[in-house]
PDB file of N, CA and C and ligand atoms in Angstrom:
ATOM      1  N   UNK I 100       0.834  -1.211   0.000  1.00 50.00           N
ATOM      2  CA  UNK I 100       0.000   0.000   0.000  1.00 50.00           C
ATOM      3  C   UNK I 100       0.865   1.255   0.000  1.00 50.00           C
ATOM      4  N   UNK I 101       0.477   2.167  -0.826  1.00 46.00           N
ATOM      5  CA  UNK I 101       1.215   3.420  -0.880  1.00 46.00           C
ATOM      6  C   UNK I 101       0.684   4.406   0.151  1.00 46.00           C
ATOM      7  N   UNK I 102       1.572   5.194   0.658  1.00 49.00           N
ATOM      8  CA  UNK I 102       1.186   6.261   1.574  1.00 49.00           C
ATOM      9  C   UNK I 102       0.336   7.283   0.844  1.00 49.00           C
ATOM     10  N   UNK I 103      -0.658   7.826   1.532  1.00 46.00           N
ATOM     11  CA  UNK I 103      -1.573   8.784   0.928  1.00 46.00           C
ATOM     12  C   UNK I 103      -0.867  10.046   0.425  1.00 46.00           C
ATOM     13  N   UNK I 104       0.147  10.461   1.129  1.00 54.00           N
ATOM     14  CA  UNK I 104       0.859  11.682   0.749  1.00 54.00           C
ATOM     15  C   UNK I 104       1.673  11.497  -0.531  1.00 54.00           C
ATOM     16  N   UNK I 105       1.881  10.222  -0.945  1.00 82.00           N
ATOM     17  CA  UNK I 105       2.617   9.954  -2.179  1.00 82.00           C
ATOM     18  C   UNK I 105       1.692   9.966  -3.383  1.00 82.00           C
ATOM     19  N   UNK I 106       0.406  10.191  -3.126  1.00 92.00           N
ATOM     20  CA  UNK I 106      -0.574  10.157  -4.187  1.00 92.00           C
ATOM     21  C   UNK I 106      -0.963  11.575  -4.605  1.00 92.00           C
ATOM     22  N   UNK I 107      -1.470  11.666  -5.806  1.00 95.00           N
ATOM     23  CA  UNK I 107      -1.976  12.960  -6.272  1.00 95.00           C
ATOM     24  C   UNK I 107      -3.221  13.337  -5.467  1.00 95.00           C
ATOM     25  N   UNK I 108      -3.466  14.617  -5.340  1.00 95.00           N
ATOM     26  CA  UNK I 108      -4.629  15.091  -4.599  1.00 95.00           C
ATOM     27  C   UNK I 108      -5.669  15.630  -5.575  1.00 95.00           C
ATOM     28  N   UNK I 109      -6.859  15.047  -5.476  1.00 95.00           N
ATOM     29  CA  UNK I 109      -7.955  15.431  -6.350  1.00 95.00           C
ATOM     30  C   UNK I 109      -9.016  16.128  -5.510  1.00 95.00           C
ATOM     31  N   UNK I 110      -9.565  17.200  -6.033  1.00 95.00           N
ATOM     32  CA  UNK I 110     -10.533  17.952  -5.252  1.00 95.00           C
ATOM     33  C   UNK I 110     -11.588  18.581  -6.151  1.00 95.00           C
ATOM     34  N   UNK I 111     -12.791  18.695  -5.619  1.00 90.00           N
ATOM     35  CA  UNK I 111     -13.814  19.422  -6.348  1.00 90.00           C
ATOM     36  C   UNK I 111     -13.667  20.914  -6.075  1.00 90.00           C
ATOM     37  N   UNK I 112     -13.595  21.670  -7.125  1.00 83.00           N
ATOM     38  CA  UNK I 112     -13.436  23.108  -6.990  1.00 83.00           C
ATOM     39  C   UNK I 112     -14.583  23.790  -7.730  1.00 83.00           C
ATOM     40  N   UNK I 113     -15.583  24.235  -6.986  1.00 85.00           N
ATOM     41  CA  UNK I 113     -16.742  24.873  -7.590  1.00 85.00           C
ATOM     42  C   UNK I 113     -17.434  23.986  -8.615  1.00 85.00           C
ATOM     43  N   UNK I 114     -17.549  22.682  -8.301  1.00 87.00           N
ATOM     44  CA  UNK I 114     -18.227  21.750  -9.200  1.00 87.00           C
ATOM     45  C   UNK I 114     -17.315  21.134 -10.240  1.00 87.00           C
ATOM     46  N   UNK I 115     -16.104  21.655 -10.376  1.00 89.00           N
ATOM     47  CA  UNK I 115     -15.148  21.085 -11.319  1.00 89.00           C
ATOM     48  C   UNK I 115     -14.045  20.354 -10.574  1.00 89.00           C
ATOM     49  N   UNK I 116     -13.577  19.263 -11.176  1.00 95.00           N
ATOM     50  CA  UNK I 116     -12.472  18.539 -10.573  1.00 95.00           C
ATOM     51  C   UNK I 116     -11.168  19.305 -10.779  1.00 95.00           C
ATOM     52  N   UNK I 117     -10.319  19.244  -9.779  1.00 97.00           N
ATOM     53  CA  UNK I 117      -9.018  19.895  -9.882  1.00 97.00           C
ATOM     54  C   UNK I 117      -7.960  19.002  -9.258  1.00 97.00           C
ATOM     55  N   UNK I 118      -6.774  19.030  -9.822  1.00 97.00           N
ATOM     56  CA  UNK I 118      -5.623  18.336  -9.240  1.00 97.00           C
ATOM     57  C   UNK I 118      -4.780  19.358  -8.504  1.00 97.00           C
ATOM     58  N   UNK I 119      -4.430  19.016  -7.271  1.00 97.00           N
ATOM     59  CA  UNK I 119      -3.698  19.956  -6.435  1.00 97.00           C
ATOM     60  C   UNK I 119      -2.242  19.550  -6.277  1.00 97.00           C
ATOM     61  N   UNK I 120      -1.408  20.525  -6.007  1.00 97.00           N
ATOM     62  CA  UNK I 120      -0.030  20.267  -5.605  1.00 97.00           C
ATOM     63  C   UNK I 120      -0.086  19.438  -4.321  1.00 97.00           C
ATOM     64  N   UNK I 121       0.640  18.314  -4.269  1.00 95.00           N
ATOM     65  CA  UNK I 121       0.572  17.425  -3.109  1.00 95.00           C
ATOM     66  C   UNK I 121       1.285  17.988  -1.894  1.00 95.00           C
ATOM     67  N   UNK I 122       1.916  19.120  -2.036  1.00 95.00           N
ATOM     68  CA  UNK I 122       2.591  19.754  -0.911  1.00 95.00           C
ATOM     69  C   UNK I 122       1.786  20.938  -0.368  1.00 95.00           C
ATOM     70  N   UNK I 123       1.537  21.952  -1.202  1.00 97.00           N
ATOM     71  CA  UNK I 123       0.897  23.159  -0.695  1.00 97.00           C
ATOM     72  C   UNK I 123      -0.574  23.278  -1.104  1.00 97.00           C
ATOM     73  N   UNK I 124      -1.084  22.285  -1.872  1.00 96.00           N
ATOM     74  CA  UNK I 124      -2.505  22.222  -2.248  1.00 96.00           C
ATOM     75  C   UNK I 124      -2.977  23.336  -3.179  1.00 96.00           C
ATOM     76  N   UNK I 125      -2.047  23.963  -3.869  1.00 96.00           N
ATOM     77  CA  UNK I 125      -2.445  24.947  -4.879  1.00 96.00           C
ATOM     78  C   UNK I 125      -2.990  24.173  -6.091  1.00 96.00           C
ATOM     79  N   UNK I 126      -3.958  24.747  -6.803  1.00 96.00           N
ATOM     80  CA  UNK I 126      -4.540  24.049  -7.959  1.00 96.00           C
ATOM     81  C   UNK I 126      -3.550  24.021  -9.120  1.00 96.00           C
ATOM     82  N   UNK I 127      -3.285  22.804  -9.600  1.00 95.00           N
ATOM     83  CA  UNK I 127      -2.328  22.603 -10.687  1.00 95.00           C
ATOM     84  C   UNK I 127      -3.030  22.461 -12.028  1.00 95.00           C
ATOM     85  N   UNK I 128      -4.148  21.755 -12.026  1.00 96.00           N
ATOM     86  CA  UNK I 128      -4.852  21.418 -13.262  1.00 96.00           C
ATOM     87  C   UNK I 128      -6.328  21.320 -12.967  1.00 96.00           C
ATOM     88  N   UNK I 129      -7.171  21.690 -13.912  1.00 95.00           N
ATOM     89  CA  UNK I 129      -8.606  21.476 -13.771  1.00 95.00           C
ATOM     90  C   UNK I 129      -9.047  20.413 -14.770  1.00 95.00           C
ATOM     91  N   UNK I 130     -10.258  19.885 -14.556  1.00 94.00           N
ATOM     92  CA  UNK I 130     -10.768  18.723 -15.290  1.00 94.00           C
ATOM     93  C   UNK I 130     -10.442  18.657 -16.771  1.00 94.00           C
ATOM     94  N   UNK I 131     -10.706  19.715 -17.509  1.00 94.00           N
ATOM     95  CA  UNK I 131     -10.511  19.649 -18.969  1.00 94.00           C
ATOM     96  C   UNK I 131      -9.049  19.544 -19.374  1.00 94.00           C
ATOM     97  N   UNK I 132      -8.124  19.798 -18.439  1.00 96.00           N
ATOM     98  CA  UNK I 132      -6.688  19.691 -18.727  1.00 96.00           C
ATOM     99  C   UNK I 132      -6.119  18.317 -18.371  1.00 96.00           C
ATOM    100  N   UNK I 133      -6.949  17.472 -17.742  1.00 97.00           N
ATOM    101  CA  UNK I 133      -6.464  16.159 -17.304  1.00 97.00           C
ATOM    102  C   UNK I 133      -6.039  15.300 -18.493  1.00 97.00           C
ATOM    103  N   UNK I 134      -4.970  14.537 -18.293  1.00 97.00           N
ATOM    104  CA  UNK I 134      -4.596  13.537 -19.288  1.00 97.00           C
ATOM    105  C   UNK I 134      -5.344  12.234 -18.989  1.00 97.00           C
ATOM    106  N   UNK I 135      -5.113  11.197 -19.790  1.00 97.00           N
ATOM    107  CA  UNK I 135      -5.858   9.939 -19.649  1.00 97.00           C
ATOM    108  C   UNK I 135      -5.710   9.327 -18.259  1.00 97.00           C
ATOM    109  N   UNK I 136      -4.480   9.296 -17.748  1.00 96.00           N
ATOM    110  CA  UNK I 136      -4.204   8.758 -16.412  1.00 96.00           C
ATOM    111  C   UNK I 136      -5.012   9.502 -15.352  1.00 96.00           C
ATOM    112  N   UNK I 137      -4.995  10.806 -15.463  1.00 96.00           N
ATOM    113  CA  UNK I 137      -5.655  11.647 -14.472  1.00 96.00           C
ATOM    114  C   UNK I 137      -7.171  11.492 -14.533  1.00 96.00           C
ATOM    115  N   UNK I 138      -7.694  11.298 -15.742  1.00 96.00           N
ATOM    116  CA  UNK I 138      -9.136  11.048 -15.899  1.00 96.00           C
ATOM    117  C   UNK I 138      -9.519   9.729 -15.250  1.00 96.00           C
ATOM    118  N   UNK I 139      -8.680   8.717 -15.449  1.00 97.00           N
ATOM    119  CA  UNK I 139      -8.931   7.398 -14.843  1.00 97.00           C
ATOM    120  C   UNK I 139      -8.904   7.497 -13.327  1.00 97.00           C
ATOM    121  N   UNK I 140      -7.944   8.232 -12.807  1.00 96.00           N
ATOM    122  CA  UNK I 140      -7.824   8.423 -11.368  1.00 96.00           C
ATOM    123  C   UNK I 140      -9.074   9.121 -10.835  1.00 96.00           C
ATOM    124  N   UNK I 141      -9.557  10.110 -11.553  1.00 95.00           N
ATOM    125  CA  UNK I 141     -10.748  10.864 -11.157  1.00 95.00           C
ATOM    126  C   UNK I 141     -11.974   9.967 -11.128  1.00 95.00           C
ATOM    127  N   UNK I 142     -12.034   9.011 -12.061  1.00 94.00           N
ATOM    128  CA  UNK I 142     -13.178   8.092 -12.136  1.00 94.00           C
ATOM    129  C   UNK I 142     -13.034   6.912 -11.182  1.00 94.00           C
ATOM    130  N   UNK I 143     -11.877   6.815 -10.525  1.00 94.00           N
ATOM    131  CA  UNK I 143     -11.658   5.716  -9.590  1.00 94.00           C
ATOM    132  C   UNK I 143     -11.229   4.430 -10.266  1.00 94.00           C
ATOM    133  N   UNK I 144     -10.848   4.514 -11.542  1.00 97.00           N
ATOM    134  CA  UNK I 144     -10.424   3.318 -12.280  1.00 97.00           C
ATOM    135  C   UNK I 144      -9.013   2.901 -11.888  1.00 97.00           C
ATOM    136  N   UNK I 145      -8.225   3.858 -11.424  1.00 95.00           N
ATOM    137  CA  UNK I 145      -6.902   3.540 -10.869  1.00 95.00           C
ATOM    138  C   UNK I 145      -6.784   4.182  -9.486  1.00 95.00           C
ATOM    139  N   UNK I 146      -6.005   3.541  -8.619  1.00 93.00           N
ATOM    140  CA  UNK I 146      -5.900   3.988  -7.222  1.00 93.00           C
ATOM    141  C   UNK I 146      -4.765   4.976  -6.997  1.00 93.00           C
ATOM    142  N   UNK I 147      -3.760   4.886  -7.843  1.00 92.00           N
ATOM    143  CA  UNK I 147      -2.581   5.708  -7.600  1.00 92.00           C
ATOM    144  C   UNK I 147      -2.235   6.572  -8.800  1.00 92.00           C
ATOM    145  N   UNK I 148      -1.879   7.785  -8.491  1.00 95.00           N
ATOM    146  CA  UNK I 148      -1.430   8.711  -9.528  1.00 95.00           C
ATOM    147  C   UNK I 148      -0.217   9.444  -8.977  1.00 95.00           C
ATOM    148  N   UNK I 149       0.798   9.584  -9.812  1.00 94.00           N
ATOM    149  CA  UNK I 149       2.007  10.276  -9.377  1.00 94.00           C
ATOM    150  C   UNK I 149       1.637  11.684  -8.904  1.00 94.00           C
ATOM    151  N   UNK I 150       2.052  12.058  -7.701  1.00 95.00           N
ATOM    152  CA  UNK I 150       1.679  13.378  -7.196  1.00 95.00           C
ATOM    153  C   UNK I 150       2.263  14.519  -8.031  1.00 95.00           C
ATOM    154  N   UNK I 151       1.535  15.589  -8.073  1.00 95.00           N
ATOM    155  CA  UNK I 151       2.002  16.784  -8.777  1.00 95.00           C
ATOM    156  C   UNK I 151       2.542  17.778  -7.760  1.00 95.00           C
ATOM    157  N   UNK I 152       3.579  18.482  -8.147  1.00 96.00           N
ATOM    158  CA  UNK I 152       4.118  19.538  -7.294  1.00 96.00           C
ATOM    159  C   UNK I 152       4.280  20.806  -8.121  1.00 96.00           C
ATOM    160  N   UNK I 153       3.893  21.924  -7.554  1.00 97.00           N
ATOM    161  CA  UNK I 153       4.055  23.194  -8.247  1.00 97.00           C
ATOM    162  C   UNK I 153       5.537  23.580  -8.262  1.00 97.00           C
ATOM    163  N   UNK I 154       5.863  24.532  -9.109  1.00 97.00           N
ATOM    164  CA  UNK I 154       7.257  24.951  -9.258  1.00 97.00           C
ATOM    165  C   UNK I 154       7.850  25.424  -7.928  1.00 97.00           C
ATOM    166  N   UNK I 155       7.005  26.091  -7.146  1.00 97.00           N
ATOM    167  CA  UNK I 155       7.446  26.614  -5.851  1.00 97.00           C
ATOM    168  C   UNK I 155       7.925  25.490  -4.933  1.00 97.00           C
ATOM    169  N   UNK I 156       7.131  24.418  -4.864  1.00 96.00           N
ATOM    170  CA  UNK I 156       7.477  23.286  -3.997  1.00 96.00           C
ATOM    171  C   UNK I 156       8.665  22.508  -4.555  1.00 96.00           C
ATOM    172  N   UNK I 157       8.760  22.431  -5.881  1.00 96.00           N
ATOM    173  CA  UNK I 157       9.905  21.763  -6.498  1.00 96.00           C
ATOM    174  C   UNK I 157      11.180  22.507  -6.111  1.00 96.00           C
ATOM    175  N   UNK I 158      11.140  23.827  -6.204  1.00 96.00           N
ATOM    176  CA  UNK I 158      12.304  24.638  -5.835  1.00 96.00           C
ATOM    177  C   UNK I 158      12.621  24.511  -4.355  1.00 96.00           C
ATOM    178  N   UNK I 159      11.565  24.500  -3.545  1.00 95.00           N
ATOM    179  CA  UNK I 159      11.729  24.395  -2.098  1.00 95.00           C
ATOM    180  C   UNK I 159      12.441  23.086  -1.737  1.00 95.00           C
ATOM    181  N   UNK I 160      11.987  21.980  -2.378  1.00 90.00           N
ATOM    182  CA  UNK I 160      12.577  20.675  -2.094  1.00 90.00           C
ATOM    183  C   UNK I 160      14.003  20.577  -2.603  1.00 90.00           C
ATOM    184  N   UNK I 161      14.266  21.238  -3.709  1.00 92.00           N
ATOM    185  CA  UNK I 161      15.629  21.286  -4.238  1.00 92.00           C
ATOM    186  C   UNK I 161      16.568  21.924  -3.226  1.00 92.00           C
ATOM    187  N   UNK I 162      16.113  23.044  -2.659  1.00 89.00           N
ATOM    188  CA  UNK I 162      16.931  23.779  -1.692  1.00 89.00           C
ATOM    189  C   UNK I 162      17.172  22.945  -0.436  1.00 89.00           C
ATOM    190  N   UNK I 163      16.123  22.181  -0.061  1.00 83.00           N
ATOM    191  CA  UNK I 163      16.215  21.338   1.133  1.00 83.00           C
ATOM    192  C   UNK I 163      17.313  20.287   0.982  1.00 83.00           C
ATOM    193  N   UNK I 164      17.473  19.779  -0.226  1.00 72.00           N
ATOM    194  CA  UNK I 164      18.433  18.693  -0.462  1.00 72.00           C
ATOM    195  C   UNK I 164      19.845  19.199  -0.686  1.00 72.00           C
ATOM    196  N   UNK I 165      20.026  20.469  -0.700  1.00 65.00           N
ATOM    197  CA  UNK I 165      21.347  21.049  -0.955  1.00 65.00           C
ATOM    198  C   UNK I 165      22.338  20.747   0.163  1.00 65.00           C
TER     199      UNK I 165
HETATM  200 ZN1   ZN R 215       3.125  23.457  -4.100  1.00 81.01          ZN
END
């Protein structure tokens, strides 16, 4: 079983599905921008989706590993 924090975060935003940054929860993508994998994840056809991180969190984590 994968840890929940290692999964992508899906949320309803004003009636539309949105994918959030798995770190700071900023909206990364909305429903019409989803790729096939993300659509499947939204429909519950797959359980795991690689988490998304915004540029800010990517930079933050880079600095942490320095
Ligand atoms: Zn972020």
